[in-house]
Short mmCIF file of C-alpha atoms in Angstrom, two decimals:
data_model
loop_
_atom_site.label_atom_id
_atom_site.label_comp_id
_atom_site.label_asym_id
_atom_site.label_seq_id
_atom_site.Cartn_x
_atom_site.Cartn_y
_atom_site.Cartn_z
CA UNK A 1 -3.88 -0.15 9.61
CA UNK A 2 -3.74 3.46 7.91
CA UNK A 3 -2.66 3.08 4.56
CA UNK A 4 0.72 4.87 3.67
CA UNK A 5 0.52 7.43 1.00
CA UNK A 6 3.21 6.51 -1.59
CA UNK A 7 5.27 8.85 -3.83
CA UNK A 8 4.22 6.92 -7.14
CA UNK A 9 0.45 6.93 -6.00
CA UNK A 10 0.56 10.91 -5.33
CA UNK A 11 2.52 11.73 -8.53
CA UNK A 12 -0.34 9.79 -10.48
CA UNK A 13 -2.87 11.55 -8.99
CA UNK A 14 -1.47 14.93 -9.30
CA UNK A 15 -0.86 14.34 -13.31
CA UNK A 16 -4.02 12.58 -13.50
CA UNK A 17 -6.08 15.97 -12.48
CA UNK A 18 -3.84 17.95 -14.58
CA UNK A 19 -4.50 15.82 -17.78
CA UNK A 20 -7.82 16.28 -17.47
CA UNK A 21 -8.38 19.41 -16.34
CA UNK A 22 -6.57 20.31 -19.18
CA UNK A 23 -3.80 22.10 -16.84
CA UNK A 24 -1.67 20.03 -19.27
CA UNK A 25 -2.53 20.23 -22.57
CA UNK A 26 -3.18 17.06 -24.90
CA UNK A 27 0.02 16.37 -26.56
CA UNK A 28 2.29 17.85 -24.04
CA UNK A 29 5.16 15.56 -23.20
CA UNK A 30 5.89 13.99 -20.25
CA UNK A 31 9.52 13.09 -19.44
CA UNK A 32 10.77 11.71 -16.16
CA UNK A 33 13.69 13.51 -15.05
CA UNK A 34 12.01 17.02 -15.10
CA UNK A 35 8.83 15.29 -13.44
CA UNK A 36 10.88 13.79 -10.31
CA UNK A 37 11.97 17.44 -10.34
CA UNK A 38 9.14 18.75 -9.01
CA UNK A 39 8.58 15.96 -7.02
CA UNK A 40 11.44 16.14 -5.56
CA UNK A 41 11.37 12.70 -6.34
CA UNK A 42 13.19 10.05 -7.96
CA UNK A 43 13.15 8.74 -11.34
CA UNK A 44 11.41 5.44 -10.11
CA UNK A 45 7.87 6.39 -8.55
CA UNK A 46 7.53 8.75 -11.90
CA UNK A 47 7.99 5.72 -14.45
CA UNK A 48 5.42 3.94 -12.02
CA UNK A 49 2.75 6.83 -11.90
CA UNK A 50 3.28 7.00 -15.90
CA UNK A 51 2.58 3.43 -16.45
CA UNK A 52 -0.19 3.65 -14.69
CA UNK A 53 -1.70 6.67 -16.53
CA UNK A 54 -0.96 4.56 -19.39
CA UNK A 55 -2.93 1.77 -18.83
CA UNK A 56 -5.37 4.34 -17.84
CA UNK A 57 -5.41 6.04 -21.05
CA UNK A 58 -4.67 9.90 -20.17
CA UNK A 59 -1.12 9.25 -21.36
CA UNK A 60 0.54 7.22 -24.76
CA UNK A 61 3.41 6.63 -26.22
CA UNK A 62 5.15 8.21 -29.15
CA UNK A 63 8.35 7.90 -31.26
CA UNK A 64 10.23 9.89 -28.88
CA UNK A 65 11.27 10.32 -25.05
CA UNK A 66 8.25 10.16 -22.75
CA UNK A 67 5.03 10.13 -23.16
CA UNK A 68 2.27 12.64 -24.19
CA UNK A 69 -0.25 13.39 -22.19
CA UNK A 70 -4.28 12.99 -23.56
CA UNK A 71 -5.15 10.60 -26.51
CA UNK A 72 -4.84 13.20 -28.99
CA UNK A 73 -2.52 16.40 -30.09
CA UNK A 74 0.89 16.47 -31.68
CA UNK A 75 4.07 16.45 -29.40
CA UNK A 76 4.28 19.80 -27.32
CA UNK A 77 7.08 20.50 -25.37
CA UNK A 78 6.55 22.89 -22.99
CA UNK A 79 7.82 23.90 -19.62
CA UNK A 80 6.03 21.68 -17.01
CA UNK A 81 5.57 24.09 -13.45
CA UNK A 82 4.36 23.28 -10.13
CA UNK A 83 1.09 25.60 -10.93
CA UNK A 84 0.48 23.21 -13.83
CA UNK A 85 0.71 20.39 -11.35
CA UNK A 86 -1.23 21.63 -8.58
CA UNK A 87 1.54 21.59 -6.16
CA UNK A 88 0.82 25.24 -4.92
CA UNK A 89 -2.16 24.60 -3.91
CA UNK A 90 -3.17 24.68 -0.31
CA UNK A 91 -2.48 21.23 1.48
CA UNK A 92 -0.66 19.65 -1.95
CA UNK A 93 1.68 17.63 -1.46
CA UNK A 94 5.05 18.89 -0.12
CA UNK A 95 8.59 17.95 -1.64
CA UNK A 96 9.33 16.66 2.13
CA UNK A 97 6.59 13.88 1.51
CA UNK A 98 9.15 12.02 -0.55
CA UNK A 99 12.19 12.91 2.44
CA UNK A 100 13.06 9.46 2.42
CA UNK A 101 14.54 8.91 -1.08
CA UNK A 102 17.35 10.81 -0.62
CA UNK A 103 18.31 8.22 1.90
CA UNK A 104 16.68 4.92 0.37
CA UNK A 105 19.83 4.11 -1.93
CA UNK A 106 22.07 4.09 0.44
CA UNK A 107 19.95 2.26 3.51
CA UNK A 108 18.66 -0.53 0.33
CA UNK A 109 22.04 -1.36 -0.34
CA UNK A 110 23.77 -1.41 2.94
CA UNK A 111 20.94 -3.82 4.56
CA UNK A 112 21.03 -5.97 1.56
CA UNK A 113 25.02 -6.67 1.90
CA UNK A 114 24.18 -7.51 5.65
CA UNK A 115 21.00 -9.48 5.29
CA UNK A 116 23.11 -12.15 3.56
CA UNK A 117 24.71 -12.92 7.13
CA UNK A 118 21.16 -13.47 8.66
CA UNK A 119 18.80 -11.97 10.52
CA UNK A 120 19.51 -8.61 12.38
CA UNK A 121 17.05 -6.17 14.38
CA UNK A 122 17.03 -2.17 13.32
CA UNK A 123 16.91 0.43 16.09
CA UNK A 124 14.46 3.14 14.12
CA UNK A 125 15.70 5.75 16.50
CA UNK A 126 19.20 4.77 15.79
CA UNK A 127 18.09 4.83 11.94
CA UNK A 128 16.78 8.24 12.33
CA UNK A 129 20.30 9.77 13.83
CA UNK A 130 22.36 7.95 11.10
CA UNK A 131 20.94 9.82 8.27
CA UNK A 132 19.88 13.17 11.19
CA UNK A 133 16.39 13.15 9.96
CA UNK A 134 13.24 12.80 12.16
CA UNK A 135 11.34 9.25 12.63
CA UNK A 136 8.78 10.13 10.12
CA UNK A 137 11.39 9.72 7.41
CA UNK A 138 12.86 6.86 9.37
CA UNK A 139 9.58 5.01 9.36
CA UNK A 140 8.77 5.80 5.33
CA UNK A 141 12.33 4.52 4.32
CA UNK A 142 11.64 1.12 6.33
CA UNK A 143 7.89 0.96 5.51
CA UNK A 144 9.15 0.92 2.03
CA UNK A 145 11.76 -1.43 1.89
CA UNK A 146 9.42 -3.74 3.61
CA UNK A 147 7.28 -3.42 0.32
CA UNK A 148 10.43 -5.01 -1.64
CA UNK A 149 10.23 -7.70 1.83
CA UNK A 150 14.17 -6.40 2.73
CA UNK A 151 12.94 -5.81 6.24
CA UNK A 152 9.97 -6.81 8.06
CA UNK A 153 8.24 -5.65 11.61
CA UNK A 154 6.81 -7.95 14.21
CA UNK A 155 4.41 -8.26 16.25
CA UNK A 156 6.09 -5.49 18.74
CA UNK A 157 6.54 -2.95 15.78
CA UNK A 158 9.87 -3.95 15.65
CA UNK A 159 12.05 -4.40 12.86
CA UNK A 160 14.21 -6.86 11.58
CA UNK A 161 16.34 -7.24 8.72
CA UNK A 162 15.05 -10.58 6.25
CA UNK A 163 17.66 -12.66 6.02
CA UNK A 164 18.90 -13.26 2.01
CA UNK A 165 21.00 -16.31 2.27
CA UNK A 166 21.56 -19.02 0.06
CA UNK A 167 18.54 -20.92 0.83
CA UNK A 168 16.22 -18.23 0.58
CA UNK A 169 17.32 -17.28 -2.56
CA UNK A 170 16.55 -20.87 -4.01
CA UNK A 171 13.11 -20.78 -2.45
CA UNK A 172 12.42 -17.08 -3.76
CA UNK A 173 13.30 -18.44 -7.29
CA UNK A 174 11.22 -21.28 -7.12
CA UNK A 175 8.09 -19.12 -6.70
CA UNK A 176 9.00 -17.02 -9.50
CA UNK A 177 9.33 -19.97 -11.83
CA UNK A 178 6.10 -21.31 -10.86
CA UNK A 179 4.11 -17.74 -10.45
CA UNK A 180 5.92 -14.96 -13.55
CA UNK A 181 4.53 -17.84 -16.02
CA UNK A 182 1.38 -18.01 -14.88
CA UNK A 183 1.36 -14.26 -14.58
CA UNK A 184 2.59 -13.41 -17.87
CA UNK A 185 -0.42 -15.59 -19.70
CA UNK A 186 -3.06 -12.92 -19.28
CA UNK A 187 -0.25 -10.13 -19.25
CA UNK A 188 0.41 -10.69 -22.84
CA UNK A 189 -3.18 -10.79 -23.88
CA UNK A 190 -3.19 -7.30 -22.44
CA UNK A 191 0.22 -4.99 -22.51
CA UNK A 192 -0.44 -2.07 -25.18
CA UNK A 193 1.21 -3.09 -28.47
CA UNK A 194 3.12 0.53 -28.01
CA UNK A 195 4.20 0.00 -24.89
CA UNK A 196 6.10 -3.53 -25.43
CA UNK A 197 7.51 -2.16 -28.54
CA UNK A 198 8.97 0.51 -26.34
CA UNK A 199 10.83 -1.76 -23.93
CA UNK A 200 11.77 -3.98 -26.69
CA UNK A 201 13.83 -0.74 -28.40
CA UNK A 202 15.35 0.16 -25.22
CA UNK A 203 16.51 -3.85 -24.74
CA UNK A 204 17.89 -3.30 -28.53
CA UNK A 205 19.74 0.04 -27.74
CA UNK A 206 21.08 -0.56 -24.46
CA UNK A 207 22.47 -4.06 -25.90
CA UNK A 208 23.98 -1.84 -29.01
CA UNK A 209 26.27 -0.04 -26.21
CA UNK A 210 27.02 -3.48 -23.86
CA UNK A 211 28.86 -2.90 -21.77
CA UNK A 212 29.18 0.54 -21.97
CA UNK A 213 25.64 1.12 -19.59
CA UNK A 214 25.21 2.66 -16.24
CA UNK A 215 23.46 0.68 -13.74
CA UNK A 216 20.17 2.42 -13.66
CA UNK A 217 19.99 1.12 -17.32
CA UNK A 218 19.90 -2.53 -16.20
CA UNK A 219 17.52 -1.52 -13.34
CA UNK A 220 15.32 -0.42 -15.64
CA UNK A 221 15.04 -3.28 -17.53
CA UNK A 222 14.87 -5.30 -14.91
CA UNK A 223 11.96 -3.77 -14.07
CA UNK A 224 10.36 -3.48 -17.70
CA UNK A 225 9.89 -7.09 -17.53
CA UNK A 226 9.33 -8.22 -14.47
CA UNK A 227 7.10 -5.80 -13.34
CA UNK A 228 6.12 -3.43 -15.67
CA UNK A 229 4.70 -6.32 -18.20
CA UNK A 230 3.76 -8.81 -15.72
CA UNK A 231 1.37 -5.84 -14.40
CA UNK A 232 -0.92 -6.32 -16.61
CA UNK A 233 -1.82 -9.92 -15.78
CA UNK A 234 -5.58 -10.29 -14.82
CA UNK A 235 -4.79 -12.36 -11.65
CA UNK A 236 -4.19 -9.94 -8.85
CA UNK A 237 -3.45 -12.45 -6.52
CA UNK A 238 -0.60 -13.54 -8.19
CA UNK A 239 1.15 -10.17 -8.80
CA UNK A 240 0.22 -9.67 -4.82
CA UNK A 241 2.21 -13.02 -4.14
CA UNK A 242 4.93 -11.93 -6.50
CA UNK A 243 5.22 -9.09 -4.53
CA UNK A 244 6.81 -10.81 -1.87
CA UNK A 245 9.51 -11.99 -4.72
CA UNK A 246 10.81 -8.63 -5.59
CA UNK A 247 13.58 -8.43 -2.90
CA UNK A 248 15.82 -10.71 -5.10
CA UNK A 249 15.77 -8.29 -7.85
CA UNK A 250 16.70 -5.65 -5.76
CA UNK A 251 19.27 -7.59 -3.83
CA UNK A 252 20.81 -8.76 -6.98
CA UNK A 253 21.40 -5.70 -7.83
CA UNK A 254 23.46 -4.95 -4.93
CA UNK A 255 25.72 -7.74 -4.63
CA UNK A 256 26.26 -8.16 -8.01
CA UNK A 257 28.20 -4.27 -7.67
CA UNK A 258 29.39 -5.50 -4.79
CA UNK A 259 31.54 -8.32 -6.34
CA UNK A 260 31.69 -6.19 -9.83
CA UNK A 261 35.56 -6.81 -10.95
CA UNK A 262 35.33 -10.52 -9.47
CA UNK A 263 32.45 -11.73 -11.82
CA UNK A 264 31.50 -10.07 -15.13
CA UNK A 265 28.60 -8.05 -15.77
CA UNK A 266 25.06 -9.83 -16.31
CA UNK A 267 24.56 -9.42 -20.16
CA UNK A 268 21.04 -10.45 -19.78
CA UNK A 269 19.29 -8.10 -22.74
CA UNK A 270 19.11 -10.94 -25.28
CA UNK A 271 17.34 -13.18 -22.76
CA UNK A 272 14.82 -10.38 -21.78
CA UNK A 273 14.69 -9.79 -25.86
CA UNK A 274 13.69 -13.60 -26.91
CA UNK A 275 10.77 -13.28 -24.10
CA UNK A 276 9.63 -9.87 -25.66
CA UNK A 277 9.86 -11.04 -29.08
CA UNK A 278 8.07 -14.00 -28.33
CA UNK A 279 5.15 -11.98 -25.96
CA UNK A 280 5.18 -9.57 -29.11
CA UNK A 281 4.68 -12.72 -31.44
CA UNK A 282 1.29 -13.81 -28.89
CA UNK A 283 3.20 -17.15 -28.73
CA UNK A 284 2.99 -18.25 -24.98
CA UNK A 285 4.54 -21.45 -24.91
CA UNK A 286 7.63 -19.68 -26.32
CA UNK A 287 7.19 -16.52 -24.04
CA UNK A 288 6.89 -19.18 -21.31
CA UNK A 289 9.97 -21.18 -22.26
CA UNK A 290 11.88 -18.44 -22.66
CA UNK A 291 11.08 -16.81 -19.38
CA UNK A 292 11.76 -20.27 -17.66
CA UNK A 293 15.20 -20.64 -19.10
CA UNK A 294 15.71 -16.69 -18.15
CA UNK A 295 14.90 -17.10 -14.77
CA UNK A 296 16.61 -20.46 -13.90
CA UNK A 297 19.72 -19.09 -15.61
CA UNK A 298 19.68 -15.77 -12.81
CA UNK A 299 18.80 -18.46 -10.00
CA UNK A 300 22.39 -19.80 -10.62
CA UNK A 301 24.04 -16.39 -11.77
CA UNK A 302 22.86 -15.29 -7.97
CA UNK A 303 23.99 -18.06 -6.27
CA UNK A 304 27.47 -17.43 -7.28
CA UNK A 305 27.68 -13.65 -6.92
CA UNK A 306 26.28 -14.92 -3.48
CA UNK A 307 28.92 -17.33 -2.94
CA UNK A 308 31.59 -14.31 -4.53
CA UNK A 309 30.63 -12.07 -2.67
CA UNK A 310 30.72 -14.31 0.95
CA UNK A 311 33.88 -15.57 0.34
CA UNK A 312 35.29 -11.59 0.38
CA UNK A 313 33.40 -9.93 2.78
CA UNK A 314 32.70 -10.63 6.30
CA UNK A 315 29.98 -7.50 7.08
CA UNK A 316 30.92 -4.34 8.87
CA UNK A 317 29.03 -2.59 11.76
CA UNK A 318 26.32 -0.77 11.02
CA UNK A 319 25.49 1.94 13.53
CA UNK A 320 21.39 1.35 13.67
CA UNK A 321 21.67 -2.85 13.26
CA UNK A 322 21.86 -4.89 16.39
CA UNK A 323 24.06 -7.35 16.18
#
């Protein structure tokens, strides 16, 4: 199978030459938003090409927004261009590589509120005329959702929405109890001191302002721990099998605004903040406590915005899902 070229993995490689090269100079800082920019990306694949730079050393952390790029230099904010980048270069990457995101909000969340009523098979041509784009972009929005396991394609190449009910929520849980543990032993041992002390001040300051936070807050730190720290385990194979977990935090996401009003707002920041204090601390039984209790506390928090969220809605017709 040809391996799919994804937006995170080309927006690392693109600041990777510049860093060294020099195109950026040490010191200059990084920040997402004007990144994705260029990109015409996202905020998402950009904090994912930065972590990795970081763990590759060509970017660090400083007491400010973003990162600076090199291991040396004082902040220098400058005007990042596409020339700096290498984007104008002959065969670079085009802004249409990363078509798709403009769309994957919208297709994430509407699959998620119907995979909760089962299994259902996508038309990809059908997919294509919904959002009038052409079946490239139609394929790259489903290939990555299937990353997240929201959809899947069979042995026909055809695709099918995973089903996210009640029981499959209690099964994806149970792997994450018995793998994020195991994961975030080594993890610990190796997350940069800098880096965990950055996600611990955003836990603090987002907490400061509860519940005055937008949503892409609590994505993020969502993320910080569950994937960002537990990225740094040494067992591959268990981050590849967690992999295959990650569809719960997205689909939590979802349904939990869906039933927002009915159920209050997760105020999970001083859970996430116990495990980070305790990972900061090099304690892992604590760390590993304190992620168990975190995680079978959200196994029941999504049953019931499961259960909310079922007993008001009974799915509406989607114009690419076979019912």
């Amino acid at each position: 199978m040809t391996h799919r070229t994804l937006a995170y993995e080309v927006i690392a490689d693109k600041l990777r030459k510049a860093v060294l090269s020099k195109s950026l100079p040490d010191g200059t800082v990084l920040l997402e938003g004007p990144i994705g920019a260029l990109f015409d990306s996202s905020r998402s694949p950009v904090k994912k090409a930065l972590v990795i730079l970081e763990a590759e050393g060509l970017v660090r952390r400083f007491d400010g927004r973003g990162v600076l790029a090199g291991s040396e230099g004082e902040p220098l904010r400058i005007g990042i261009t596409s020339e700096m980048l290498g984007l104008d270069d002959e065969g670079s990457a085009s802004p249409k590589t990363f078509a798709w995101q403009n769309f994957y909000y919208d297709f994430e969340n509407t699959v998620i509120l119907r995979a909760v009523f089962g299994r259902f098979r996508i038309n990809e041509l059908a997919l294509a005329r919904h959002y009038n784009v052409g079946r490239t972009v139609a394929g790259d929005i489903l290939n990555h959702a299937a990353e997240s396991g929201i959809v899947e394609r069979d042995e026909k190449s055809r695709w099918w929405i995973n089903p996210l009910d009640e029981e499959r929520f209690r099964n994806i849980y149970e792997v994450r109890l018995l793998l994020e543990p195991a994961a975030l032993k080594s993890a610990m041992q190796r997350i940069p001191a800098d880096t965990l002390e950055t996600m611990r001040q955003r836990l603090i300051e987002v907490s400061d302002r509860f519940p005055q936070i937008a949503s892409a807050e609590l994505d993020s730190l969502e993320e910080d721990l569950h994937i960002t720290t537990l990225q740094y385990s040494a067992n591959g194979e268990i981050l590849e099998a967690l992999k295959r977990t990650r569809c719960v935090l997205v689909a939590g996401k979802h349904i939990q605004r869906a039933v927002r009003g009915t159920l209050p707002i997760d105020a999970f920041m001083d859970e996430h903040l116990d495990i980070m204090n305790a990972i900061a601390a090099g304690n892992y039984p604590l760390a590993e406590q304190a992620l168990t209790s975190h995680l079978q506390a959200s196994s029941t928090k999504a049953k019931e915005r499961l259960q909310a969220y079922l007993a008001t809605s009974k799915g509406t017709p989607i114009s690419y899902v076979l019912d």
